[in-house]
Coordinates of C-alpha atoms and ligand atoms in Angstrom, one line a residue:
Chain A
M172 CA 89.2 62.9 108.7
S173 CA 92.4 63.9 110.3
V174 CA 94.8 63.5 107.4
S175 CA 94.5 65.6 104.3
L176 CA 94.3 64.2 100.8
E177 CA 97.6 66.0 100.0
E178 CA 99.2 64.0 102.7
I179 CA 98.0 60.7 101.4
A180 CA 99.0 61.6 97.9
Q181 CA 102.5 62.1 99.1
R182 CA 102.8 59.0 101.2
R183 CA 105.1 56.2 100.1
E184 CA 106.1 52.9 101.5
H185 CA 109.9 53.6 101.1
G186 CA 111.8 56.8 101.0
P187 CA 113.8 57.8 97.9
L188 CA 117.1 56.7 99.5
R189 CA 115.8 53.2 100.2
H190 CA 114.5 53.1 96.7
M191 CA 117.9 54.0 95.3
V192 CA 119.7 51.4 97.3
R193 CA 117.4 48.7 96.1
S194 CA 117.9 49.5 92.5
Q195 CA 120.3 47.6 90.2
P196 CA 121.9 50.6 88.5
F197 CA 123.0 51.8 91.9
W198 CA 124.9 48.7 92.6
V199 CA 126.4 48.6 89.1
T200 CA 127.6 52.1 89.6
V201 CA 129.2 51.1 92.9
A202 CA 130.9 48.1 91.1
L203 CA 132.1 50.4 88.4
V204 CA 133.6 52.9 90.9
L205 CA 135.3 50.0 92.7
I206 CA 136.8 48.7 89.5
C207 CA 138.1 52.1 88.6
V208 CA 139.7 52.5 92.1
V209 CA 141.4 49.2 91.9
M210 CA 142.5 49.8 88.3
S211 CA 144.0 53.2 89.1
Q212 CA 146.2 51.4 91.6
V213 CA 147.1 48.5 89.3
S214 CA 147.7 50.4 86.1
E215 CA 149.2 53.8 85.4
V216 CA 147.5 54.1 82.1
F217 CA 144.0 53.6 83.4
F218 CA 143.4 57.1 84.8
T219 CA 145.0 59.0 81.9
E220 CA 143.0 61.4 79.8
D221 CA 143.6 59.3 76.7
N222 CA 142.3 56.1 78.2
F223 CA 139.2 57.9 79.6
F224 CA 138.6 59.4 76.1
N225 CA 138.9 56.0 74.4
V226 CA 136.8 54.1 76.9
T227 CA 133.9 56.6 76.9
R228 CA 134.0 56.8 73.1
N229 CA 134.0 53.0 72.8
F230 CA 131.0 52.4 74.9
A231 CA 129.1 55.3 73.5
F232 CA 128.4 53.3 70.3
I233 CA 127.0 50.5 72.4
G234 CA 125.2 52.8 74.8
I235 CA 123.4 54.6 72.1
I236 CA 121.9 51.4 70.8
A237 CA 121.2 50.2 74.4
M238 CA 118.8 53.1 74.8
G239 CA 116.5 51.7 72.1
M240 CA 117.1 48.1 73.2
T241 CA 116.1 49.0 76.7
A242 CA 112.7 50.3 75.4
V243 CA 112.2 47.0 73.6
I244 CA 113.2 44.9 76.6
I245 CA 110.9 46.9 78.9
T246 CA 107.9 46.0 76.6
G247 CA 108.9 42.3 77.1
G248 CA 110.5 41.9 73.7
I249 CA 114.0 41.5 72.4
D250 CA 115.9 42.8 69.3
L251 CA 118.7 40.6 68.1
S252 CA 119.1 42.4 64.8
V253 CA 120.8 45.6 66.0
G254 CA 124.3 44.5 65.2
S255 CA 123.4 43.5 61.7
I256 CA 121.5 46.8 61.2
V257 CA 124.7 48.6 62.2
G258 CA 126.5 46.7 59.5
L259 CA 123.9 47.4 56.8
S260 CA 123.3 51.1 57.7
G261 CA 127.1 51.6 57.8
I262 CA 127.5 50.2 54.3
V263 CA 124.6 52.3 52.9
V264 CA 126.0 55.5 54.4
G265 CA 129.4 54.7 53.0
M266 CA 128.0 53.9 49.5
V267 CA 125.8 57.0 49.3
L268 CA 128.7 59.2 50.4
H269 CA 131.2 57.4 48.1
A270 CA 128.9 58.0 45.2
G271 CA 129.4 61.8 45.8
H272 CA 126.2 62.7 47.6
S273 CA 126.1 65.2 50.5
L274 CA 126.5 64.2 54.1
G275 CA 122.8 64.9 54.7
A276 CA 121.8 62.5 52.0
G277 CA 124.2 59.9 53.3
I278 CA 122.9 60.1 56.9
A279 CA 119.3 60.1 55.7
A280 CA 119.9 57.0 53.6
G281 CA 121.6 55.2 56.5
L282 CA 118.9 56.1 59.0
L283 CA 116.1 55.3 56.6
T284 CA 117.7 51.9 56.0
A285 CA 117.7 51.2 59.7
L286 CA 114.1 52.4 60.0
A287 CA 113.0 50.1 57.2
C288 CA 114.5 47.2 59.1
G289 CA 112.8 48.3 62.3
L290 CA 109.5 48.7 60.4
V291 CA 109.7 45.1 59.1
N292 CA 110.5 43.8 62.6
G293 CA 107.8 45.9 64.1
I294 CA 105.0 44.9 61.7
L295 CA 105.8 41.2 62.0
I296 CA 105.9 41.4 65.8
A297 CA 103.0 43.8 66.5
Y298 CA 100.5 43.0 63.7
V299 CA 101.4 39.5 62.5
R300 CA 102.1 38.6 66.2
L301 CA 105.2 36.6 65.6
S302 CA 107.7 36.3 68.5
S303 CA 110.2 39.1 68.7
F304 CA 113.0 36.5 69.2
I305 CA 112.3 34.8 65.9
V306 CA 111.6 37.9 63.8
T307 CA 114.7 39.8 64.9
L308 CA 116.8 36.6 64.6
G309 CA 115.6 36.5 61.0
M310 CA 116.5 40.2 60.5
F311 CA 119.9 39.5 62.2
G312 CA 120.6 37.2 59.2
I313 CA 119.0 39.3 56.5
A314 CA 120.5 42.7 57.3
R315 CA 124.0 41.2 57.6
S316 CA 123.6 39.4 54.3
L317 CA 122.3 42.5 52.6
A318 CA 125.3 44.4 53.8
Q319 CA 127.6 41.8 52.3
V320 CA 125.6 41.8 49.0
L321 CA 125.6 45.6 48.7
S322 CA 129.3 46.0 49.6
E323 CA 130.4 43.1 47.4
N324 CA 132.7 42.4 50.3
H325 CA 134.7 45.5 49.6
M326 CA 135.8 48.1 52.2
I327 CA 134.6 51.6 51.6
Y328 CA 137.2 54.3 52.6
E329 CA 136.5 57.2 50.3
F330 CA 133.5 59.3 51.2
G331 CA 133.1 61.9 48.6
P332 CA 133.0 65.7 48.9
D333 CA 131.8 65.8 52.6
E334 CA 134.4 63.3 53.8
K335 CA 136.0 65.8 56.2
L336 CA 132.7 66.7 57.8
F337 CA 131.7 63.0 58.0
F338 CA 135.0 62.1 59.8
A339 CA 134.6 65.1 62.1
L340 CA 131.1 64.0 63.1
G341 CA 132.1 60.5 64.2
G342 CA 135.7 61.2 65.2
G343 CA 135.6 64.7 66.5
T344 CA 135.4 66.1 70.0
I345 CA 133.5 68.7 72.0
Y346 CA 135.2 70.0 75.2
G347 CA 137.5 67.0 75.1
F348 CA 134.8 64.4 74.9
A349 CA 134.2 62.2 71.9
N350 CA 131.2 63.3 69.9
P351 CA 129.5 59.9 70.2
F352 CA 129.8 60.2 74.0
I353 CA 128.3 63.6 74.0
L354 CA 125.4 62.3 72.0
L355 CA 125.0 59.4 74.4
V356 CA 124.8 61.7 77.4
A357 CA 122.3 63.8 75.7
L358 CA 120.2 60.7 74.8
I359 CA 120.3 59.5 78.4
V360 CA 118.7 62.7 79.5
V361 CA 116.1 62.6 76.8
F362 CA 115.3 59.0 77.4
M363 CA 115.1 59.5 81.2
I364 CA 112.5 62.2 80.6
V365 CA 110.7 60.3 77.9
F366 CA 110.4 57.1 80.0
R367 CA 109.1 58.9 83.0
Y368 CA 107.2 61.9 81.8
T369 CA 105.5 61.0 78.5
T370 CA 102.6 58.7 77.8
W371 CA 104.7 56.8 75.3
G372 CA 107.2 56.1 78.0
R373 CA 104.7 55.0 80.6
W374 CA 102.9 52.8 78.0
V375 CA 106.2 51.1 77.2
F376 CA 106.2 50.0 80.9
A377 CA 102.5 49.2 80.9
L378 CA 103.0 46.9 77.9
G379 CA 105.7 45.0 79.8
G380 CA 103.7 44.9 83.0
N381 CA 100.5 43.5 81.6
E382 CA 99.9 43.8 77.8
N383 CA 96.3 42.7 78.1
A384 CA 95.5 45.4 80.7
A385 CA 97.2 47.9 78.5
R386 CA 95.0 46.9 75.6
L387 CA 91.8 46.9 77.7
T388 CA 92.5 50.4 79.0
G389 CA 92.9 51.7 75.5
V390 CA 96.7 51.9 75.1
P391 CA 97.4 51.4 71.3
V392 CA 99.4 48.3 72.0
N393 CA 100.2 47.4 68.3
R394 CA 101.4 50.9 67.4
M395 CA 103.5 51.0 70.6
K396 CA 105.2 47.8 69.7
L397 CA 105.9 48.9 66.2
S398 CA 107.4 52.1 67.6
V399 CA 109.9 50.5 70.0
Y400 CA 111.3 48.2 67.2
M401 CA 111.7 51.2 64.9
L402 CA 113.3 53.2 67.7
S403 CA 115.7 50.3 68.4
A404 CA 116.7 50.1 64.7
L405 CA 117.0 53.9 64.5
M406 CA 119.5 53.9 67.4
A407 CA 121.5 51.3 65.6
G408 CA 121.5 53.4 62.5
I409 CA 122.7 56.5 64.4
S410 CA 125.4 54.5 66.0
A411 CA 126.4 53.2 62.5
V412 CA 126.8 56.7 61.1
L413 CA 129.1 57.8 63.9
L414 CA 131.0 54.5 63.9
V415 CA 131.8 54.7 60.1
G416 CA 132.8 58.4 60.5
W417 CA 135.1 57.6 63.4
Q418 CA 136.7 54.5 61.8
G419 CA 137.1 56.2 58.5
A420 CA 136.0 53.1 56.7
A421 CA 132.9 51.0 56.2
I422 CA 133.0 47.2 56.2
N423 CA 130.1 44.8 56.2
A424 CA 131.3 43.1 59.3
M425 CA 130.8 46.2 61.4
G426 CA 128.6 45.7 64.4
T427 CA 129.2 42.0 64.6
G428 CA 128.5 40.8 68.1
Y429 CA 127.0 44.1 69.2
E430 CA 123.7 42.5 70.0
L431 CA 125.3 40.6 72.8
R432 CA 127.0 43.7 74.3
V433 CA 123.9 45.9 73.9
I434 CA 121.5 43.4 75.5
A435 CA 124.1 42.8 78.2
S436 CA 124.3 46.6 78.9
S437 CA 120.5 46.9 79.2
V438 CA 120.2 43.8 81.4
I439 CA 123.1 44.6 83.6
G440 CA 121.5 48.1 84.0
G441 CA 118.4 46.5 85.4
A442 CA 116.2 45.9 82.3
D443 CA 114.1 42.8 83.0
L444 CA 113.9 40.3 80.1
M445 CA 110.4 39.4 81.3
G446 CA 109.4 43.0 80.6
G447 CA 108.2 45.9 82.8
A448 CA 111.5 47.1 84.2
G449 CA 114.5 49.0 83.0
G450 CA 115.9 52.4 82.5
A451 CA 118.1 54.8 80.5
Y452 CA 120.7 55.4 83.2
G453 CA 120.9 51.7 83.8
A454 CA 121.7 51.0 80.1
F455 CA 124.3 53.7 80.2
I456 CA 126.1 52.4 83.3
G457 CA 125.8 48.8 82.0
A458 CA 127.5 49.7 78.8
A459 CA 130.2 51.6 80.8
L460 CA 130.8 48.7 83.1
I461 CA 131.3 46.3 80.2
E462 CA 133.8 48.6 78.4
V463 CA 135.7 49.3 81.6
I464 CA 136.1 45.6 82.3
R465 CA 137.2 45.1 78.7
N466 CA 139.7 47.9 79.1
S467 CA 140.9 46.6 82.4
L468 CA 141.6 43.2 81.0
L469 CA 143.5 44.7 78.2
L470 CA 145.6 46.9 80.5
A471 CA 146.1 43.9 82.8
G472 CA 147.6 42.0 79.9
V473 CA 144.8 39.5 79.6
D474 CA 144.1 38.0 76.2
A475 CA 141.3 40.2 74.5
N476 CA 139.5 37.0 73.5
W477 CA 138.3 36.6 77.1
E478 CA 136.0 39.6 76.6
G479 CA 133.0 37.5 75.4
T480 CA 133.3 35.2 78.4
F481 CA 133.2 38.1 80.8
V482 CA 130.2 39.8 79.0
G483 CA 128.4 36.5 79.0
L484 CA 129.0 35.9 82.7
F485 CA 127.8 39.4 83.5
I486 CA 124.5 38.8 81.7
V487 CA 123.9 35.6 83.6
F488 CA 125.0 37.2 86.8
A489 CA 122.7 40.3 86.3
V490 CA 119.7 38.1 85.6
L491 CA 120.5 35.9 88.6
L492 CA 120.7 39.1 90.7
S493 CA 117.3 40.4 89.6
K494 CA 115.8 36.9 90.1
F495 CA 116.9 36.9 93.7
R496 CA 115.6 40.5 94.2
G497 CA 112.3 39.4 92.7
M498 CA 112.1 36.5 95.1
R499 CA 112.6 38.7 98.1
S500 CA 110.1 41.4 97.1
G501 CA 107.4 39.1 95.8
Chain B
M197 CA 63.8 56.2 76.4
R198 CA 65.7 53.1 77.5
L199 CA 69.3 53.8 78.5
F200 CA 70.9 50.6 77.4
E201 CA 69.6 47.4 75.7
L202 CA 71.1 44.3 74.2
R203 CA 68.9 42.6 71.5
G204 CA 69.5 39.0 70.5
I205 CA 73.2 39.1 71.2
S206 CA 75.1 36.0 70.1
K207 CA 78.8 35.2 70.3
N208 CA 80.7 32.2 69.2
F209 CA 84.5 31.5 69.5
G210 CA 85.0 29.1 66.6
A211 CA 82.9 26.1 67.5
I212 CA 82.1 27.3 71.0
Q213 CA 78.8 29.0 71.3
A214 CA 79.4 31.3 74.3
L215 CA 76.2 33.4 74.0
T216 CA 72.9 32.7 72.3
E217 CA 70.3 35.4 71.6
V218 CA 70.8 37.3 74.8
D219 CA 68.4 40.2 75.6
L220 CA 69.2 42.5 78.4
K221 CA 68.0 46.0 79.4
I222 CA 68.9 48.5 82.0
D223 CA 67.8 52.1 82.9
A224 CA 69.6 54.9 84.6
G225 CA 69.9 54.5 88.3
E226 CA 69.2 50.8 88.2
V227 CA 71.4 48.0 89.5
L228 CA 71.2 44.8 87.5
G229 CA 72.6 41.6 89.0
L230 CA 74.0 39.1 86.4
M231 CA 74.3 35.6 87.8
G232 CA 75.3 32.3 86.4
D233 CA 77.6 29.3 86.9
N234 CA 81.2 29.3 85.7
G235 CA 81.3 29.4 81.9
A236 CA 77.8 30.6 81.6
G237 CA 78.9 33.5 79.5
K238 CA 78.8 36.5 81.9
S239 CA 82.3 37.8 81.2
T240 CA 81.9 37.4 77.5
L241 CA 78.7 39.4 77.7
I242 CA 80.5 42.2 79.6
K243 CA 83.3 42.2 77.1
I244 CA 80.8 42.7 74.3
M245 CA 79.3 45.6 76.1
A246 CA 82.7 47.1 76.8
G247 CA 83.9 46.8 73.2
N248 CA 86.5 44.1 73.7
F249 CA 84.6 41.7 71.4
L250 CA 82.3 42.3 68.5
P251 CA 79.1 40.2 68.8
S252 CA 78.6 37.5 66.2
G253 CA 75.0 38.6 66.0
G254 CA 72.5 41.0 67.6
E255 CA 72.3 44.7 68.3
I256 CA 73.4 47.1 71.0
W257 CA 71.2 50.1 71.7
L258 CA 72.3 53.1 73.7
K259 CA 69.9 56.0 74.5
G260 CA 67.7 55.1 71.6
A261 CA 70.4 54.7 69.0
K262 CA 72.0 51.5 67.6
V263 CA 75.7 51.5 68.4
E264 CA 78.8 49.4 67.6
F265 CA 81.8 49.3 69.8
H266 CA 85.0 48.4 68.0
N267 CA 87.3 48.8 71.0
P268 CA 87.3 49.7 74.7
V269 CA 88.0 53.3 74.0
D270 CA 84.9 53.5 71.8
A271 CA 82.7 52.2 74.6
R272 CA 84.3 54.4 77.2
R273 CA 83.7 57.5 75.0
K274 CA 80.1 56.6 74.9
G275 CA 79.9 56.4 78.7
I276 CA 80.6 52.8 79.6
E277 CA 83.2 52.0 82.2
V278 CA 84.3 48.5 83.2
V279 CA 85.9 46.7 86.1
Y280 CA 87.3 43.6 84.6
Q281 CA 87.3 40.2 86.3
D282 CA 91.1 40.0 86.3
L283 CA 91.2 43.8 87.1
A284 CA 93.5 44.6 84.2
L285 CA 96.2 46.1 86.3
C286 CA 99.9 46.6 85.6
D287 CA 101.9 45.3 88.6
N288 CA 104.9 47.3 87.8
L289 CA 103.1 50.7 87.9
T290 CA 101.9 52.7 90.8
A291 CA 98.3 52.8 91.9
A292 CA 97.8 56.3 90.4
E293 CA 99.4 55.3 87.1
N294 CA 97.1 52.3 86.9
V295 CA 94.0 54.4 87.6
F296 CA 95.0 56.8 84.8
L297 CA 96.4 54.2 82.4
G298 CA 95.4 55.1 78.9
R299 CA 94.2 58.6 79.8
E300 CA 97.0 60.1 81.8
A301 CA 96.8 63.6 83.2
K302 CA 99.1 65.8 81.1
R303 CA 100.6 69.3 81.2
R304 CA 101.9 71.1 78.1
I305 CA 105.3 72.8 78.2
G306 CA 105.9 74.4 74.9
P307 CA 105.3 71.9 72.1
F308 CA 105.6 68.9 74.4
S309 CA 103.2 67.5 76.8
F310 CA 104.4 65.7 80.0
I311 CA 102.6 63.5 82.5
D312 CA 101.3 65.5 85.4
Y313 CA 102.1 63.2 88.3
A314 CA 101.0 65.8 90.9
T315 CA 97.5 65.8 89.5
M316 CA 97.4 62.1 89.1
F317 CA 98.5 61.4 92.7
R318 CA 96.1 64.0 94.1
E319 CA 93.1 62.8 92.0
A320 CA 93.8 59.1 92.7
A321 CA 94.1 59.9 96.5
R322 CA 90.7 61.6 96.3
H323 CA 89.1 58.7 94.5
F324 CA 90.6 56.2 97.0
A325 CA 89.3 58.4 99.9
E326 CA 85.8 58.4 98.3
L327 CA 86.0 54.6 98.2
K328 CA 87.2 54.6 101.8
S329 CA 90.1 52.6 100.7
E330 CA 93.5 52.9 102.4
T331 CA 95.4 52.8 99.1
R332 CA 98.4 55.0 98.6
P333 CA 98.6 56.4 95.1
R334 CA 102.4 56.1 94.9
D335 CA 102.6 52.5 95.9
L336 CA 103.3 49.8 93.3
V337 CA 100.3 47.6 92.6
K338 CA 102.7 44.6 92.9
Q339 CA 102.7 45.0 96.7
M340 CA 99.0 45.5 97.2
S341 CA 96.3 43.5 98.9
G342 CA 93.4 42.1 97.0
G343 CA 91.1 44.9 98.3
Q344 CA 93.5 47.6 97.4
R345 CA 93.9 46.2 93.9
Q346 CA 90.1 46.2 93.6
A347 CA 90.0 49.8 94.7
V348 CA 92.4 50.7 92.0
A349 CA 90.3 49.0 89.4
I350 CA 87.1 50.7 90.7
A351 CA 88.7 54.1 91.0
R352 CA 89.4 53.9 87.3
T353 CA 85.7 54.0 86.5
R354 CA 85.4 57.3 88.5
L355 CA 87.7 59.3 86.1
S356 CA 84.8 60.0 83.8
N357 CA 81.2 60.5 84.5
P358 CA 79.9 57.3 83.0
D359 CA 76.3 56.4 82.4
I360 CA 76.9 52.7 82.8
V361 CA 79.4 50.9 85.0
L362 CA 80.0 47.2 84.4
M363 CA 81.5 45.2 87.2
D364 CA 82.8 41.7 86.7
E365 CA 83.0 40.1 90.2
P366 CA 84.2 43.1 92.1
T367 CA 83.7 41.4 95.4
A368 CA 85.6 38.3 94.7
A369 CA 88.8 38.0 96.7
I370 CA 88.3 40.8 99.1
S371 CA 87.5 41.0 102.9
V372 CA 84.0 41.3 104.3
R373 CA 84.5 44.9 105.3
Q374 CA 85.7 45.8 101.8
V375 CA 82.8 44.0 100.3
A376 CA 80.5 46.3 102.3
E377 CA 82.4 49.3 100.9
V378 CA 82.1 48.1 97.3
L379 CA 78.4 47.6 97.8
D380 CA 78.1 51.1 99.3
L381 CA 79.9 52.4 96.3
I382 CA 77.5 50.7 94.0
R383 CA 74.6 52.4 95.9
R384 CA 76.3 55.7 95.6
L385 CA 76.7 55.2 91.9
R386 CA 73.0 54.4 91.6
D387 CA 72.1 57.5 93.6
Q388 CA 74.0 59.5 91.0
N389 CA 71.7 58.0 88.4
V390 CA 74.4 55.6 87.0
A391 CA 73.3 52.2 85.7
V392 CA 75.3 49.4 87.2
I393 CA 75.6 45.8 86.0
L394 CA 77.0 43.6 88.7
I395 CA 78.3 40.1 88.1
S396 CA 78.7 38.2 91.2
H397 CA 78.7 34.6 92.5
R398 CA 77.7 35.9 96.0
M399 CA 74.0 35.7 96.5
P400 CA 73.9 38.1 99.5
D401 CA 75.7 40.9 97.5
V402 CA 73.2 40.6 94.7
F403 CA 70.2 40.7 97.0
A404 CA 71.7 43.6 98.9
V405 CA 72.1 46.1 96.1
C406 CA 70.4 44.9 92.9
D407 CA 67.0 46.0 91.7
H408 CA 66.8 43.4 89.0
V409 CA 68.5 40.0 88.5
S410 CA 69.2 38.2 85.3
V411 CA 70.3 34.6 85.4
M412 CA 72.4 33.1 82.6
R413 CA 72.8 29.4 81.9
R414 CA 74.9 28.0 79.0
G415 CA 75.0 31.3 77.1
K416 CA 71.3 32.0 77.5
V417 CA 69.3 34.3 79.8
V418 CA 66.9 32.0 81.6
A419 CA 65.3 34.6 83.9
D420 CA 65.0 38.4 84.3
K421 CA 63.1 39.4 87.4
P422 CA 62.8 42.3 89.8
I423 CA 64.6 41.3 92.9
R424 CA 61.5 41.7 95.1
Q425 CA 59.7 39.0 93.0
T426 CA 62.4 36.3 93.5
S427 CA 64.4 34.6 96.2
P428 CA 67.9 33.3 96.7
E429 CA 66.4 29.8 96.5
E430 CA 64.8 30.4 93.1
V431 CA 67.9 32.1 91.7
T432 CA 70.1 29.2 92.8
G433 CA 67.6 26.8 91.1
L434 CA 67.8 28.8 88.0
I435 CA 71.6 28.9 88.0
T436 CA 72.0 25.2 88.4
G437 CA 69.2 24.3 86.1
A438 CA 67.0 22.8 88.8
I439 CA 64.4 25.4 87.7
E440 CA 64.3 25.6 83.9
F441 CA 62.9 29.1 83.2
A442 CA 61.3 31.9 85.2
Ligands
ATP836 N1 88.5 34.3 74.1 C1 87.8 33.2 74.1 N2 88.1 32.2 73.2 C2 87.4 31.0 73.2 N3 86.5 30.7 74.1 C3 86.2 31.6 75.0 C4 86.8 32.9 75.1 N4 86.3 33.6 76.1 C5 85.4 32.8 76.7 N5 85.3 31.7 76.0 C6 84.3 30.6 76.4 O1 83.1 31.1 76.5 C7 82.3 30.5 77.5 C8 81.8 31.6 78.5 O2 82.9 32.1 79.2 P1 82.8 33.3 80.2 O3 84.2 33.7 80.6 O4 82.0 34.4 79.6 O5 82.1 32.7 81.5 P2 81.7 33.4 82.9 O6 80.2 33.3 83.0 O7 82.3 34.7 83.0 O8 82.4 32.4 83.9 P3 83.1 32.7 85.3 O9 82.1 32.7 86.3 O10 84.0 31.5 85.5 O11 83.9 34.0 85.2 C9 83.3 29.5 78.2 O12 83.0 28.2 77.6 C10 84.6 29.9 77.7 O13 85.5 28.8 77.6
MG837 MG1 83.8 35.6 84.2

């Protein structure tokens, strides 16, 4: 034979450049840059350091949750409960700190609460085999209601002995970037590596591609499913801890509507609701796009109530786009 | 000592009796053809041998010991590899990832272990070359032809050194040239002393490579004969029921 195995092993149908140009995150990035360019002409405030700081911090809370959501969506599932879990975890963190416990105890309680919600979701979906839509819709109601019950509809704004530390965690900065944004960037790197270079990451994709095939080849499908819902809830818990620290108050309505923005971020970034496709960078850039549009509307003097309309339109548009791409390639 | 034997295997799915008291045996280096009409129970039998289903009754004996397979990994660990009828491929993954699905090549870096793509691409390329298949390890399975998909599914069985390879219609949906290659591969497996069970609706394939043929009808084995002592006509009769038993 004239060609070596090495050569065949390296062969690919399309070069990396072609691959990039065909990917949804690439075009979302282009759109984002275009909006930024236009906005810098339209508004003097847009390219200020303050605005940049605010925008990046605002979408960090959504972006962090979108990392977990992306994993769920890649497996072919959905998690509608993340916004409510933010509310419940936030209240739990607030109550534990308010009662005079240490920051560590508060964070642990918040994250464990989130994980417990994820555990319930995961068991019902993976082992009882209920649909993820129904199970997480149930948790959407339950977690929010529990937050209301626990808080007795009071706002918590005193956080005990570690209050300063707690506020610094969520509201502080590192090298001029908001802490949540720093964490988001770190998470993107971690998730990019995990999705591509670990068996867990590849199995997430395998599950979304062909669950039956994954099962037949020995992938622990049920355990994998459980893990993605717990991860999604954990990300919501982390976001809640930072959010309460930044806002300096915990209210039970926190995180309301987040599920829409988080799912939109993942989907705009190329996650396929049918499963099998998606990525960490996509979720990040999707979250960024939504926040920049919101910010632009604000700066352009458009009523903030239009935000939901735009986010909704973008979800539909992103799904349409991936449908057309799917038609062309297959 | 017999390599592999099924004794009185039955399987029912609720009210459906898919298999009734099936006996089957195969030795190392033997190729057994398993034939039967649609719904005769061939795939169900394969799935019991592969650990996808537990039988409702009967015993499985491997190398003189009674065994139970609770899942596909169980069966694989004991030396049984399968090419499933629907191939069990993930369209959104590359050929190499599909070949290694569930047993990825890994490399440790400190406390973490990462997927070793270089090894996976190289090994997959080697297996495809052995199968004389023009399949590129980095291509997505989504874009592949029927023959290439088949090659991916078959390459999977080459990762370990199995004693038994079960193939559920590996020659359906591929070109004549590729059929010849799959049959060649089966002969090569036999020469390496592997036992192969081949399910096929194609009479010429079965008569080309098999030493034995078992015919199933409505969940029962109605004939088990050395290939030299039968003919395509007789097998056809057995499949359709024109010949009751043989
Ligand atoms: N998971 C299942 N649940 C219920 N019934 C099943 C299941 N799998 C198979 N059956 C039934 O068992 C019988 C045997 O099916 P099987 O798939 O083994 O046939 P086959 O010989 O492989 O047919 P084909 O040539 O079409 O592949 C059929 O009646 C089928 O409907
Ligand atoms: Mg079948």
